[in-house]
């Protein structure tokens, strides 16, 4: 039988970022203890599988850095099915008080309706990222049913955090639709009661973490991570609201620096860093250095994602995005207006000042026409390409002892997305 070499991952290596056996033994590299190493079968090809899983015939080589990982097609489909299938259990756990304490039965029935309407139905990218990252970061012996159940739970906690933010954000932005249906506050009989409903969604996160993760060594890390991420996102929302107050258009506020700050705090921390950081803590990775490396990549990815969102708000197909864009009439500091301000003539800037942040559909149309005139579609295409290459460079630089597949898989999911 051919000899076996256990491989991990490193930045700067040829062919999928492979770590040699000597590098795995180097001080400071924790990949040997925690990562889902692959086994290379000598003398006829490479077979990618978790270390210790047994050897079979030669595989496809290393054509792709995510080949054979949890982010591949079959693994991703299985994880998605397991994730979606876990929601009924989450729902039962969170509404059990209605049976145990009849005096709050009406409130718990309302909670059930809130959860069913606002939590499922999205793309589940944040929740599924927890599962994919967890599988990449731990060996097969740690992927037991209890650990996977905790990962499912944490994934749904992030989806509930997302639901909490969206319910509140839709109220503040006077949005009409979300995920192809009326926003929660727009439903008959809901209105501003949705404010308290958003609080309930946030509280559910900590109920679930307590039930499923309280006995785990990473429990406190998760609590602090969710609390810190909520705070960061709320600071980002405050920046967004301060920068673009309703009824007061001041284009001088729309700077690149302010846009980057809003995006970093309002979107990037909770959408990209949180799912991966949670998986890292669950895998026993708590060093500040490794979290800083992950954050450097993921915050940049979050900015790329928000630029896409801003473009799709204006130019996307509502039947695909599931929402009607309102950034122009809401006076938002979006990437489109920030970039447009660098391209307009004085006359065009005056037109923008007269029409941006207005509810009139005619004025919204004039802003969109201006975007077309100054070439914002082409500017976006160029930005998308350069951002993706920048992400590749960051992965090469910072994914030292962390699997590149985590970051490349995320980037591939959002690259050229239409919704």
Coordinates of C-alpha atoms in Angstrom, one line a residue:
X1 CA 0.0 0.0 0.0
X2 CA 1.4 3.5 -0.9
X3 CA 2.6 5.7 1.9
X4 CA 0.2 8.3 3.3
X5 CA 1.1 11.9 3.9
X6 CA -1.2 13.9 6.2
X7 CA -1.8 17.4 4.8
X8 CA -3.3 20.6 6.1
X9 CA -3.6 24.1 4.7
X10 CA -1.4 27.1 4.5
X11 CA -1.2 30.4 2.8
X12 CA 1.3 30.7 0.0
X13 CA 1.5 27.0 -0.8
X14 CA 1.2 25.7 -4.3
X15 CA -1.8 23.6 -5.3
X16 CA -4.6 24.3 -2.8
X17 CA -2.4 25.7 0.0
X18 CA -1.1 22.3 1.2
X19 CA 0.9 22.1 4.4
X20 CA 3.7 19.6 4.5
X21 CA 4.2 17.2 7.3
X22 CA 7.2 19.2 8.6
X23 CA 5.1 22.5 8.5
X24 CA 2.3 20.8 10.5
X25 CA 4.8 20.0 13.2
X26 CA 6.1 23.6 13.4
X27 CA 5.4 25.5 16.7
X28 CA 2.4 27.8 16.5
X29 CA 0.6 26.0 13.8
X30 CA -2.5 24.4 15.3
X31 CA -3.8 22.9 12.1
X32 CA -2.3 19.5 13.0
X33 CA -4.5 19.4 16.1
X34 CA -7.7 20.8 14.8
X35 CA -8.1 21.1 11.0
X36 CA -9.9 18.5 8.8
X37 CA -6.6 17.4 7.2
X38 CA -6.6 15.6 3.9
X39 CA -4.8 12.4 3.1
X40 CA -2.7 12.2 -0.1
X41 CA -2.3 8.7 -1.5
X42 CA 1.1 8.4 -3.1
X43 CA 1.8 6.9 -6.5
X44 CA -1.3 7.5 -8.5
X45 CA -3.2 10.6 -7.5
X46 CA -4.6 12.4 -4.5
X47 CA -7.7 11.5 -2.6
X48 CA -9.2 14.2 -0.5
X49 CA -10.9 13.0 2.6
X50 CA -10.8 13.6 6.4
X51 CA -7.6 12.2 8.0
X52 CA -8.2 8.8 9.4
X53 CA -11.2 8.0 7.3
X54 CA -9.6 5.1 5.5
X55 CA -8.1 5.0 2.0
X56 CA -9.7 4.1 -1.3
X57 CA -9.0 4.6 -4.9
X58 CA -7.2 7.7 -6.2
X59 CA -9.2 10.9 -6.4
X60 CA -9.3 13.9 -8.7
X61 CA -6.1 15.6 -7.5
X62 CA -6.3 19.2 -6.2
X63 CA -8.0 21.1 -9.0
X64 CA -10.1 23.1 -6.5
X65 CA -9.4 24.3 -3.0
X66 CA -12.8 23.3 -1.9
X67 CA -12.9 19.9 -3.6
X68 CA -14.2 17.3 -1.3
X69 CA -14.8 19.8 1.5
X70 CA -18.1 20.5 3.4
X71 CA -18.6 23.4 0.9
X72 CA -18.8 21.1 -2.1
X73 CA -22.1 20.4 -3.7
X74 CA -23.1 17.1 -2.0
X75 CA -21.9 18.2 1.4
X76 CA -23.6 21.6 1.1
X77 CA -26.9 20.1 0.0
X78 CA -26.8 17.7 3.0
X79 CA -26.0 20.5 5.4
X80 CA -28.8 22.6 4.0
X81 CA -31.3 19.8 4.4
X82 CA -30.2 19.2 7.9
X83 CA -30.3 22.9 8.7
X84 CA -33.8 23.5 7.3
X85 CA -35.0 20.3 9.0
X86 CA -33.8 21.5 12.4
X87 CA -36.0 24.6 12.4
X88 CA -39.2 22.8 13.7
X89 CA -37.2 21.6 16.7
X90 CA -36.0 25.2 17.3
X91 CA -39.6 26.4 17.1
X92 CA -40.8 23.8 19.6
X93 CA -38.0 24.6 22.0
X94 CA -38.7 28.3 21.9
X95 CA -42.5 28.0 22.3
X96 CA -42.5 25.3 25.1
X97 CA -43.3 28.0 27.7
X98 CA -46.8 28.2 26.2
X99 CA -47.5 24.8 27.5
X100 CA -45.7 25.1 30.8
X101 CA -47.0 28.6 31.7
X102 CA -50.6 29.0 30.3
X103 CA -50.7 32.6 31.5
X104 CA -48.3 33.6 28.7
X105 CA -50.0 31.4 26.1
X106 CA -51.2 34.2 24.0
X107 CA -47.8 35.9 23.9
X108 CA -46.0 32.6 23.0
X109 CA -48.6 32.0 20.2
X110 CA -47.6 35.4 18.9
X111 CA -43.9 34.5 19.2
X112 CA -44.5 31.4 17.2
X113 CA -46.1 33.5 14.4
X114 CA -43.2 35.9 14.5
X115 CA -40.6 33.1 14.2
X116 CA -42.4 31.4 11.4
X117 CA -42.9 34.5 9.4
X118 CA -39.5 36.2 9.8
X119 CA -36.8 33.5 10.4
X120 CA -37.1 31.0 7.6
X121 CA -37.3 31.9 3.9
X122 CA -33.9 33.5 3.3
X123 CA -30.8 32.1 1.7
X124 CA -29.5 30.8 5.0
X125 CA -26.0 31.8 4.0
X126 CA -25.0 32.9 7.5
X127 CA -26.4 29.8 9.3
X128 CA -25.0 27.4 6.7
X129 CA -21.6 29.1 6.9
X130 CA -21.4 28.0 10.6
X131 CA -21.8 24.4 9.5
X132 CA -19.4 24.6 6.6
X133 CA -16.7 26.3 8.7
X134 CA -17.2 24.0 11.6
X135 CA -16.7 20.9 9.3
X136 CA -13.5 22.5 7.9
X137 CA -12.1 23.4 11.3
X138 CA -12.5 20.1 13.3
X139 CA -11.5 16.6 12.6
X140 CA -14.0 13.8 12.0
X141 CA -13.8 12.6 15.7
X142 CA -15.3 16.0 16.7
X143 CA -18.1 15.9 14.2
X144 CA -20.4 13.8 16.5
X145 CA -24.2 14.3 16.6
X146 CA -24.1 16.5 19.7
X147 CA -21.4 18.8 18.3
X148 CA -23.3 19.0 15.0
X149 CA -26.5 19.8 16.8
X150 CA -24.7 22.7 18.6
X151 CA -23.5 24.0 15.2
X152 CA -27.1 23.8 13.8
X153 CA -28.3 25.7 16.8
X154 CA -25.7 28.5 16.5
X155 CA -26.5 28.7 12.8
X156 CA -30.2 29.3 13.6
X157 CA -29.2 31.8 16.3
X158 CA -27.5 33.9 13.6
X159 CA -30.5 33.6 11.4
X160 CA -32.6 34.9 14.3
X161 CA -30.2 37.8 14.8
X162 CA -30.6 38.6 11.1
X163 CA -34.4 38.4 11.5
X164 CA -34.2 40.8 14.5
X165 CA -32.2 43.3 12.5
X166 CA -34.4 43.1 9.4
X167 CA -37.7 43.5 11.3
X168 CA -36.3 46.7 13.0
X169 CA -34.6 48.0 9.8
X170 CA -37.7 47.6 7.7
X171 CA -39.6 49.8 10.2
X172 CA -36.9 52.5 10.2
X173 CA -36.6 52.4 6.4
X174 CA -40.4 52.3 5.7
X175 CA -39.7 49.3 3.5
X176 CA -42.6 47.5 1.8
X177 CA -41.5 43.9 1.1
X178 CA -39.0 41.4 2.4
X179 CA -38.2 38.0 0.9
X180 CA -41.1 38.3 -1.5
X181 CA -43.8 39.1 1.1
X182 CA -44.9 42.2 3.0
X183 CA -42.6 43.3 5.7
X184 CA -43.7 42.1 9.1
X185 CA -44.8 45.6 10.4
X186 CA -46.9 46.0 7.2
X187 CA -49.0 43.0 7.9
X188 CA -52.5 43.8 9.0
X189 CA -52.8 44.2 12.8
X190 CA -49.0 44.4 13.4
X191 CA -47.8 48.0 12.8
X192 CA -45.4 49.3 15.4
X193 CA -46.0 46.3 17.7
X194 CA -43.3 44.9 15.5
X195 CA -40.7 46.8 17.6
X196 CA -41.4 44.5 20.5
X197 CA -41.5 41.5 18.2
X198 CA -38.0 42.3 17.1
X199 CA -36.9 42.2 20.8
X200 CA -38.4 38.8 21.1
X201 CA -36.4 37.5 18.2
X202 CA -33.2 38.8 19.8
X203 CA -34.1 37.2 23.1
X204 CA -34.6 33.8 21.4
X205 CA -30.9 33.7 20.5
X206 CA -29.9 33.5 24.2
X207 CA -32.6 31.0 25.1
X208 CA -31.3 28.6 22.4
X209 CA -27.6 29.1 23.3
X210 CA -28.4 28.4 26.9
X211 CA -30.4 25.2 26.1
X212 CA -27.9 23.7 23.7
X213 CA -24.4 25.2 24.5
X214 CA -24.4 26.0 28.2
X215 CA -22.3 23.0 29.1
X216 CA -19.7 23.6 26.4
X217 CA -16.3 25.3 27.0
X218 CA -17.0 27.8 24.3
X219 CA -20.4 29.0 25.8
X220 CA -19.1 32.3 27.2
X221 CA -17.2 33.0 24.0
X222 CA -20.4 32.6 22.0
X223 CA -22.4 34.9 24.4
X224 CA -19.7 37.6 24.2
X225 CA -19.5 37.2 20.4
X226 CA -23.2 37.6 19.9
X227 CA -23.5 40.6 22.3
X228 CA -20.5 42.3 20.8
X229 CA -21.7 41.7 17.2
X230 CA -25.2 43.1 18.1
X231 CA -23.6 46.2 19.6
X232 CA -21.4 46.7 16.5
X233 CA -24.3 46.2 14.1
X234 CA -26.4 48.7 16.1
X235 CA -23.6 51.2 16.0
X236 CA -23.5 50.7 12.2
X237 CA -27.2 51.3 12.0
X238 CA -26.9 54.5 14.0
X239 CA -24.2 55.7 11.6
X240 CA -26.5 54.9 8.7
X241 CA -29.4 56.9 10.2
X242 CA -27.2 59.8 11.3
X243 CA -25.6 60.1 7.9
X244 CA -28.9 60.1 6.0
X245 CA -31.7 61.6 8.1
X246 CA -35.1 61.4 6.6
X247 CA -36.1 64.6 4.8
X248 CA -32.6 66.2 5.0
X249 CA -30.3 65.5 2.0
X250 CA -26.7 66.5 2.5
X251 CA -24.5 64.9 -0.1
X252 CA -21.3 66.1 1.6
X253 CA -21.9 63.5 4.2
X254 CA -21.6 60.7 1.7
X255 CA -17.9 60.1 1.8
X256 CA -16.0 56.8 1.1
X257 CA -14.7 56.8 4.7
X258 CA -18.3 57.1 6.1
X259 CA -19.6 54.5 3.7
X260 CA -16.9 52.0 4.7
X261 CA -17.6 52.6 8.4
X262 CA -21.3 52.0 8.0
X263 CA -20.7 48.8 6.0
X264 CA -18.1 47.4 8.4
X265 CA -20.3 47.8 11.4
X266 CA -23.8 47.4 10.0
X267 CA -23.1 44.4 7.7
X268 CA -19.7 42.9 7.7
X269 CA -19.4 41.9 11.4
X270 CA -22.6 40.0 11.7
X271 CA -22.9 38.6 8.1
X272 CA -19.4 37.4 7.7
X273 CA -17.2 37.5 10.8
X274 CA -19.8 36.2 13.2
X275 CA -20.6 32.8 11.5
X276 CA -16.9 31.9 11.0
X277 CA -15.8 33.2 14.4
X278 CA -18.6 31.2 16.1
X279 CA -17.3 28.0 14.3
X280 CA -13.8 28.9 15.3
X281 CA -14.7 29.1 19.0
X282 CA -16.7 25.8 18.7
X283 CA -13.5 24.2 17.3
X284 CA -11.5 25.5 20.2
X285 CA -9.7 28.3 18.3
X286 CA -9.7 31.3 20.6
X287 CA -6.4 33.0 19.9
X288 CA -6.6 36.7 19.1
X289 CA -4.2 36.4 16.3
X290 CA -6.2 33.8 14.4
X291 CA -9.4 35.7 14.9
X292 CA -7.7 38.8 13.7
X293 CA -6.6 37.0 10.5
X294 CA -10.1 35.7 9.8
X295 CA -11.5 39.2 10.5
X296 CA -9.2 40.8 8.0
X297 CA -10.5 38.7 5.3
X298 CA -14.2 38.6 6.3
X299 CA -14.7 42.3 6.9
X300 CA -13.4 43.0 3.4
X301 CA -15.8 40.3 2.1
X302 CA -18.6 42.1 4.0
X303 CA -17.9 45.3 2.2
X304 CA -17.9 43.5 -1.2
X305 CA -21.3 42.0 -0.2
X306 CA -22.8 45.4 0.7
X307 CA -21.7 47.0 -2.5
X308 CA -23.5 44.2 -4.3
X309 CA -26.6 44.8 -2.1
X310 CA -26.5 48.5 -3.0
X311 CA -26.3 47.8 -6.7
X312 CA -29.1 45.2 -6.5
X313 CA -31.3 47.6 -4.6
X314 CA -31.3 49.9 -7.6
X315 CA -30.7 47.6 -10.6
X316 CA -31.7 44.2 -9.3
X317 CA -34.8 42.3 -10.3
X318 CA -37.4 42.3 -7.4
X319 CA -38.6 38.9 -8.4
X320 CA -35.1 37.6 -7.7
X321 CA -34.1 39.8 -4.7
X322 CA -37.5 39.5 -3.0
X323 CA -37.6 43.2 -2.1
X324 CA -38.3 46.5 -3.7
X325 CA -35.3 48.8 -3.5
X326 CA -35.8 52.1 -1.6
X327 CA -32.2 53.3 -1.1
X328 CA -32.7 56.4 -3.3
X329 CA -35.9 57.6 -1.7
X330 CA -34.6 56.8 1.7
X331 CA -31.6 59.0 1.3
X332 CA -29.2 56.1 1.9
X333 CA -25.4 56.5 1.9
X334 CA -25.1 53.7 -0.7
X335 CA -22.1 52.7 -2.8
X336 CA -23.8 54.0 -5.9
X337 CA -24.3 57.6 -4.7
X338 CA -20.9 57.7 -3.1
X339 CA -19.2 56.6 -6.3
X340 CA -21.5 58.7 -8.5
X341 CA -20.4 61.8 -6.6
X342 CA -16.9 61.2 -7.9
X343 CA -18.1 61.1 -11.5
X344 CA -20.6 63.9 -11.9
X345 CA -20.2 67.4 -13.3
X346 CA -21.4 70.4 -11.2
X347 CA -24.7 70.4 -13.2
X348 CA -25.2 66.7 -12.6
X349 CA -24.5 67.1 -8.9
X350 CA -27.2 69.8 -8.7
X351 CA -29.6 67.3 -10.4
X352 CA -28.6 64.7 -7.8
X353 CA -29.2 67.1 -4.9
X354 CA -32.6 68.1 -6.2
X355 CA -33.8 64.5 -6.7
X356 CA -32.0 62.2 -4.2
X357 CA -33.8 61.3 -1.0
X358 CA -37.3 62.1 -2.4
X359 CA -40.3 59.8 -2.4
X360 CA -41.5 60.9 -5.8
X361 CA -41.1 58.0 -8.3
X362 CA -40.3 60.6 -11.0
X363 CA -37.4 61.9 -9.0
X364 CA -36.2 58.4 -8.2
X365 CA -36.2 57.7 -12.0
X366 CA -34.1 60.8 -12.6
X367 CA -31.5 59.5 -10.2
X368 CA -31.4 56.1 -11.8
X369 CA -31.1 57.8 -15.2
X370 CA -28.1 59.8 -13.9
X371 CA -26.5 56.6 -12.6
X372 CA -26.8 55.1 -16.1
X373 CA -25.4 58.3 -17.7
X374 CA -22.2 58.3 -15.6
X375 CA -21.6 54.6 -16.1
X376 CA -22.4 53.1 -12.8
X377 CA -23.2 49.7 -14.2
X378 CA -19.7 49.4 -15.7
X379 CA -18.2 50.9 -12.5
X380 CA -19.9 48.2 -10.5
X381 CA -18.6 45.4 -12.8
X382 CA -15.1 46.7 -12.4
X383 CA -15.5 47.0 -8.7
X384 CA -16.8 43.4 -8.4
X385 CA -13.8 42.1 -10.3
X386 CA -11.2 44.1 -8.3
X387 CA -12.9 43.2 -5.0
X388 CA -12.8 39.5 -5.8
X389 CA -9.1 39.6 -6.7
X390 CA -8.5 41.6 -3.5
X391 CA -10.2 38.9 -1.5
X392 CA -8.0 36.3 -3.1
X393 CA -4.9 38.3 -2.0
X394 CA -6.2 38.6 1.5
X395 CA -6.9 34.9 1.8
X396 CA -3.3 34.2 0.5
X397 CA -1.9 36.6 3.1
X398 CA -4.0 35.8 6.2
X399 CA -5.3 32.2 5.9
X400 CA -2.1 30.9 7.6
X401 CA -3.3 27.9 9.7
X402 CA -7.0 28.3 8.8
X403 CA -8.5 26.4 5.8
X404 CA -8.7 28.5 2.7
X405 CA -11.8 26.6 1.7
X406 CA -13.8 28.5 4.3
X407 CA -13.1 31.9 2.8
X408 CA -13.0 30.9 -0.9
X409 CA -16.3 29.0 -0.5
X410 CA -17.9 32.1 0.9
X411 CA -16.5 34.3 -1.8
X412 CA -17.7 32.0 -4.5
X413 CA -21.2 32.0 -3.1
X414 CA -21.5 35.8 -3.3
X415 CA -19.5 36.4 -6.5
X416 CA -21.8 37.7 -9.3
X417 CA -24.9 37.0 -7.2
X418 CA -28.3 38.3 -8.4
X419 CA -30.1 38.2 -5.1

